[in-house]
mmCIF file of C-alpha atoms in Angstrom:
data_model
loop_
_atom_site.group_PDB
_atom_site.id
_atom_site.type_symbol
_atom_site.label_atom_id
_atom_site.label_comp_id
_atom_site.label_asym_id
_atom_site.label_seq_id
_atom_site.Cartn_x
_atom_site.Cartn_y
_atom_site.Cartn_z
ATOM 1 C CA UNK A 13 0.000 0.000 0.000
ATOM 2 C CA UNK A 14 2.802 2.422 0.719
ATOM 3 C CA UNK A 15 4.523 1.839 -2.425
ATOM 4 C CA UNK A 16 1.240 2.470 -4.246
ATOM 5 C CA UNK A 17 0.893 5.701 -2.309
ATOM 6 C CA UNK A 18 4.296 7.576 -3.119
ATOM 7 C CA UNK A 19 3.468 6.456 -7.050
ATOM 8 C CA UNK A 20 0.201 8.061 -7.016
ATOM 9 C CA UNK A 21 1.961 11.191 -5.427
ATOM 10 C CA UNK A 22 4.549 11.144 -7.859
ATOM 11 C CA UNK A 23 2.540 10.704 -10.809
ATOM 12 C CA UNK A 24 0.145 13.843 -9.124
ATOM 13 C CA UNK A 25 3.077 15.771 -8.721
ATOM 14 C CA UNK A 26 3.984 15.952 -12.347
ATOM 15 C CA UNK A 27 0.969 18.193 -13.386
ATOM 16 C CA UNK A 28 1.266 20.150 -9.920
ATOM 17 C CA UNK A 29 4.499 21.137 -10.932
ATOM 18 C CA UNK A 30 3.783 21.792 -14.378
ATOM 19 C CA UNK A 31 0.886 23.997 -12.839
ATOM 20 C CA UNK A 32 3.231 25.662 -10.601
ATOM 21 C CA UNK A 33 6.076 26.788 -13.648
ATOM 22 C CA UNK A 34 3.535 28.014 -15.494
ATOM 23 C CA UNK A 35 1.145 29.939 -13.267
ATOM 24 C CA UNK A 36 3.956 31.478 -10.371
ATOM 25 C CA UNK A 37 4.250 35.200 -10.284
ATOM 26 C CA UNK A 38 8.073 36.188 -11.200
ATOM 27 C CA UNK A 39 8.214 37.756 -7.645
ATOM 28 C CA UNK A 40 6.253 37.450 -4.595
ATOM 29 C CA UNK A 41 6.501 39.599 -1.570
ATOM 30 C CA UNK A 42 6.253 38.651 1.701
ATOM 31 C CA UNK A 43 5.582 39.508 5.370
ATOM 32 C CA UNK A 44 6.596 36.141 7.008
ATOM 33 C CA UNK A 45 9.932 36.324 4.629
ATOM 34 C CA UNK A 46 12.621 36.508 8.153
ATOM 35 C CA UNK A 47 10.263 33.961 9.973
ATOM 36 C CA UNK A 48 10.582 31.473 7.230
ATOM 37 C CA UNK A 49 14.234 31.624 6.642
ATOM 38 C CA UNK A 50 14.584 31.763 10.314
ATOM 39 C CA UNK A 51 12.097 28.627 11.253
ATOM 40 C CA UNK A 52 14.393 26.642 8.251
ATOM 41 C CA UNK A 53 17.648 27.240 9.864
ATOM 42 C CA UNK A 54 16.349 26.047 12.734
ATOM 43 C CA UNK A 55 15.151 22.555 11.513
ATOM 44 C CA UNK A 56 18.719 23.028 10.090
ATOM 45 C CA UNK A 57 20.142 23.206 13.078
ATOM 46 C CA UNK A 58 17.691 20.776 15.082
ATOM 47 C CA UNK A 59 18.962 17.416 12.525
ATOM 48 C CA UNK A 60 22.254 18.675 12.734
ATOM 49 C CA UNK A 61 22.310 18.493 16.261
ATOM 50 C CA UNK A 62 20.371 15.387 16.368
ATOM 51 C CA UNK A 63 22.946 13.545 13.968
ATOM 52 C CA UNK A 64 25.963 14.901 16.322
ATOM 53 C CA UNK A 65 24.302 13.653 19.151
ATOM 54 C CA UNK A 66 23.076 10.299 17.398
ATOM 55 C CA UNK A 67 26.914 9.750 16.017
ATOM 56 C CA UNK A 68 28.254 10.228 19.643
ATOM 57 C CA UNK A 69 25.532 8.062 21.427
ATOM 58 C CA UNK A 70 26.737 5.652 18.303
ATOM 59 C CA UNK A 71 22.935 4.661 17.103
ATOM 60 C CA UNK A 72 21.529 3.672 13.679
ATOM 61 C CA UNK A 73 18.881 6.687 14.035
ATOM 62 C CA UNK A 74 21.972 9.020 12.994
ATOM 63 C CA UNK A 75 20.951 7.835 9.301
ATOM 64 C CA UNK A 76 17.743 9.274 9.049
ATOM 65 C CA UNK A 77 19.038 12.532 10.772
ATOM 66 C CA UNK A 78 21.837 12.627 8.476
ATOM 67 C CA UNK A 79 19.821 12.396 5.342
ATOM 68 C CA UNK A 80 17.171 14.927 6.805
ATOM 69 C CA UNK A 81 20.344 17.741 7.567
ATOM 70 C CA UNK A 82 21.869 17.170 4.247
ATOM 71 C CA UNK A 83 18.355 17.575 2.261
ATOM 72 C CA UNK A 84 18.139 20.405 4.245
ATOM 73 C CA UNK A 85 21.323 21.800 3.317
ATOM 74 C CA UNK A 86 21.086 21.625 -0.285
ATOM 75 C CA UNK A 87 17.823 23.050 -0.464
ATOM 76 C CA UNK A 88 18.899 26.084 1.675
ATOM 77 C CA UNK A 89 21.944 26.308 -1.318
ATOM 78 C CA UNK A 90 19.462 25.785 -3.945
ATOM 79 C CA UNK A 91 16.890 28.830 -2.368
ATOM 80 C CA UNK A 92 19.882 31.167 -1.126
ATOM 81 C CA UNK A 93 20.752 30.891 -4.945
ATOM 82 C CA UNK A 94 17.854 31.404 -6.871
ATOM 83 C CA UNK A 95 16.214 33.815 -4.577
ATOM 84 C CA UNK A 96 19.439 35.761 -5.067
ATOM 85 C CA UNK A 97 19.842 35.248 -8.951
ATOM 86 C CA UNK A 98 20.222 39.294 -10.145
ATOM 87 C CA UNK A 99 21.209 40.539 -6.644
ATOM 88 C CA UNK A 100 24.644 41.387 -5.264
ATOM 89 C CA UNK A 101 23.647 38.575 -2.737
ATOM 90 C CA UNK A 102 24.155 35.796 -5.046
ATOM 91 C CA UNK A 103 28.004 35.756 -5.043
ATOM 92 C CA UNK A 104 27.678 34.894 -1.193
ATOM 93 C CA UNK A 105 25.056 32.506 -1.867
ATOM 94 C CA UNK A 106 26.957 30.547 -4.460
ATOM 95 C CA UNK A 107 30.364 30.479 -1.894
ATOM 96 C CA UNK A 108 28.373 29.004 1.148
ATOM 97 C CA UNK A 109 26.910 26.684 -0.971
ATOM 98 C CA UNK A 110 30.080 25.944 -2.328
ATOM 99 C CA UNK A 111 32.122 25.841 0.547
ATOM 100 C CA UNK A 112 29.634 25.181 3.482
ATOM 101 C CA UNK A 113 25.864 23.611 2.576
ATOM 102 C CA UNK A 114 26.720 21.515 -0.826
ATOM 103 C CA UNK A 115 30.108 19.703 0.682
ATOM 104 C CA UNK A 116 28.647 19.046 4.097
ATOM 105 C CA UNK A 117 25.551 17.492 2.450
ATOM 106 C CA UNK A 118 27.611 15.157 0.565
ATOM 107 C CA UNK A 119 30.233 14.745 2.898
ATOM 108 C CA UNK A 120 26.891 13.605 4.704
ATOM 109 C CA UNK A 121 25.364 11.257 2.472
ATOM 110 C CA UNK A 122 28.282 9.085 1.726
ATOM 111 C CA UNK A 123 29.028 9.060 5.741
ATOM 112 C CA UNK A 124 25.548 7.264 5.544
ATOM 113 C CA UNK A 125 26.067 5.170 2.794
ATOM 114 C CA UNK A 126 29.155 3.831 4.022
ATOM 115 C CA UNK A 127 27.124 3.142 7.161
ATOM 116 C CA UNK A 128 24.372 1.731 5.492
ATOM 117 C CA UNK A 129 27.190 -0.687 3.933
ATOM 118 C CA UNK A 130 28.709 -1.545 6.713
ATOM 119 C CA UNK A 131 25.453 -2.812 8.284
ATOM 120 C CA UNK A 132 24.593 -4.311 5.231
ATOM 121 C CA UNK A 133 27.686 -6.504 5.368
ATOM 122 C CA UNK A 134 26.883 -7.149 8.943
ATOM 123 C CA UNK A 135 23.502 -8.325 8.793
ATOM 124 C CA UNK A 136 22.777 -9.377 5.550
ATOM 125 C CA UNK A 137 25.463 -11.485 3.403
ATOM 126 C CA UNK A 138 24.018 -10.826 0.169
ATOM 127 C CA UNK A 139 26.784 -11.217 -3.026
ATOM 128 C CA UNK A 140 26.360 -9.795 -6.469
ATOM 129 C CA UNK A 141 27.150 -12.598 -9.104
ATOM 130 C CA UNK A 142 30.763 -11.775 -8.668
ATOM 131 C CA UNK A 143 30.911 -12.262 -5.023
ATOM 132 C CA UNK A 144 31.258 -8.572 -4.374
ATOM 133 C CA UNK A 145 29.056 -6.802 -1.652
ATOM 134 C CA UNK A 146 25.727 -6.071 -3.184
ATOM 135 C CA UNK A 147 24.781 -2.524 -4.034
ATOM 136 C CA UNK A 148 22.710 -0.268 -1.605
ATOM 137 C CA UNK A 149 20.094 0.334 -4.304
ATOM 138 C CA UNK A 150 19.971 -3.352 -4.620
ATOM 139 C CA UNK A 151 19.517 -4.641 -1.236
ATOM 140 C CA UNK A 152 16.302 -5.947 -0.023
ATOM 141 C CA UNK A 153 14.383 -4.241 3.140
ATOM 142 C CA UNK A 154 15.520 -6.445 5.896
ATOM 143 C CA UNK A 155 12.522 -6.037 7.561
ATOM 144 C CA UNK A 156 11.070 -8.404 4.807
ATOM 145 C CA UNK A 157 13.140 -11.095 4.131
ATOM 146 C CA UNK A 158 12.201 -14.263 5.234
ATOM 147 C CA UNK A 159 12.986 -15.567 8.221
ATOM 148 C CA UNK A 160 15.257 -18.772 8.884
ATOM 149 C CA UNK A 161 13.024 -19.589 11.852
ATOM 150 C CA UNK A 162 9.826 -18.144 11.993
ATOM 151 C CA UNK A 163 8.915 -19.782 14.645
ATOM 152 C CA UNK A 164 11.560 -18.242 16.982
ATOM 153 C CA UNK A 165 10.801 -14.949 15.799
ATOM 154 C CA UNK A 166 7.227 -15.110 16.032
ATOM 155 C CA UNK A 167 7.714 -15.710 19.683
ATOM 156 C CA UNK A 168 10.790 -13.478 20.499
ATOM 157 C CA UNK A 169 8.343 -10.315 19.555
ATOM 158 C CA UNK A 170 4.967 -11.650 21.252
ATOM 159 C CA UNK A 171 7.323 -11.672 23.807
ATOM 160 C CA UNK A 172 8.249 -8.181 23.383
ATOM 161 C CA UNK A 173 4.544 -6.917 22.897
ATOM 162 C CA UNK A 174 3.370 -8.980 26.476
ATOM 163 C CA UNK A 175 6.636 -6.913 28.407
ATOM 164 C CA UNK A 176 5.327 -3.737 26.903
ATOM 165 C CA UNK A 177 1.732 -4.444 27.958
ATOM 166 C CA UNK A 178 3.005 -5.381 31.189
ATOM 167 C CA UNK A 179 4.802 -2.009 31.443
ATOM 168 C CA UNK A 180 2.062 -0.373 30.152
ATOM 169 C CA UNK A 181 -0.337 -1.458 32.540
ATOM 170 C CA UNK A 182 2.102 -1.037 35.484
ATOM 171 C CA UNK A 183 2.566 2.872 34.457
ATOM 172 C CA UNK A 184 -1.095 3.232 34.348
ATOM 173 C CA UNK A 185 -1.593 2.184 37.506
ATOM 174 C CA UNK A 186 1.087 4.019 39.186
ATOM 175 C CA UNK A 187 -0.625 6.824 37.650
ATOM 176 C CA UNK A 188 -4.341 5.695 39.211
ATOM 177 C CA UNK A 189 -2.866 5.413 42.423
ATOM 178 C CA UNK A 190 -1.508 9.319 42.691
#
């Protein structure tokens, strides 16, 4: 269902954008103009701080933080450059985003795909026909591959769900009892 989802979006996107090109003003002025910038630096800020912090507490979520602050970065390059196309402005914007937001995004991304490598080698020992590490683009979600032992599984995460219901209910009724 998912996968049939982000199609449909991406096929609705196509005459959205078409739409968009075609019907956009030229220029657009703004009263919100400092509290947008400002609001996108900080979601800047707030994955760049949560991949630091996920890369020193050494955890897989730094991935997802790391690809959220480097698609953040490039399109703060690609904005600070178009929105400055014609302006004095734009020779700044094109030397952070060639010395700051464009190298730290990709220094970024293949930081993650190395670590998405790494654990692929780790956890799933999937060859190419010449015996060389499979592809990231390649590999299969882990999450469904088969199982050797279903069985095992099956009851290593009803086990899991019963603890959490057990912790569940002994929260809530710590919290009855105040």
């Amino acid at each position: 269902m998912t996968v049939e989802l982000l199609w449909v979006c991406s096929l609705a996107l196509v005459p959205w954008t078409i739409y968009l090109g075609l019907s956009l003003p030229a220029d657009f002025n703004t009263r919100h103009w400092a509290v947008a910038w400002t609001g996108f630096d900080v979601l800047e800020l707030l994955a760049l701080a949560a991949t630091a912090y996920f890369g020193w507490k050494r955890r897989q979520a730094l991935i997802g933080t790391a690809i959220a602050a480097a698609t953040l970065l490039i399109c703060d390059a690609w904005f600070d450059i178009t929105l400055n196309l014609g302006t004095s402005q734009v020779w700044w914007s094109l030397g952070s985003a060639a010395f700051i937001e464009l190298p730290l995004a990709f220094f970024l991304l293949h930081r993650v795909s190395f670590l998405m490598r790494l654990t692929m080698l780790r956890y799933y020992s999937g060859a190419d026909e010449r015996g060389k590490p499979i592809r990231l683009w390649k590999v299969p979600l882990i999450a469904l591959l088969p199982y050797e032992d279903h069985a095992e599984e099956a009851e290593r995460i009803e086990e899991a769900e019963r603890a959490e219901e057990r912790e569940q209910a002994g929260n809530s009724g710590s919290i009855d009892a105040r």
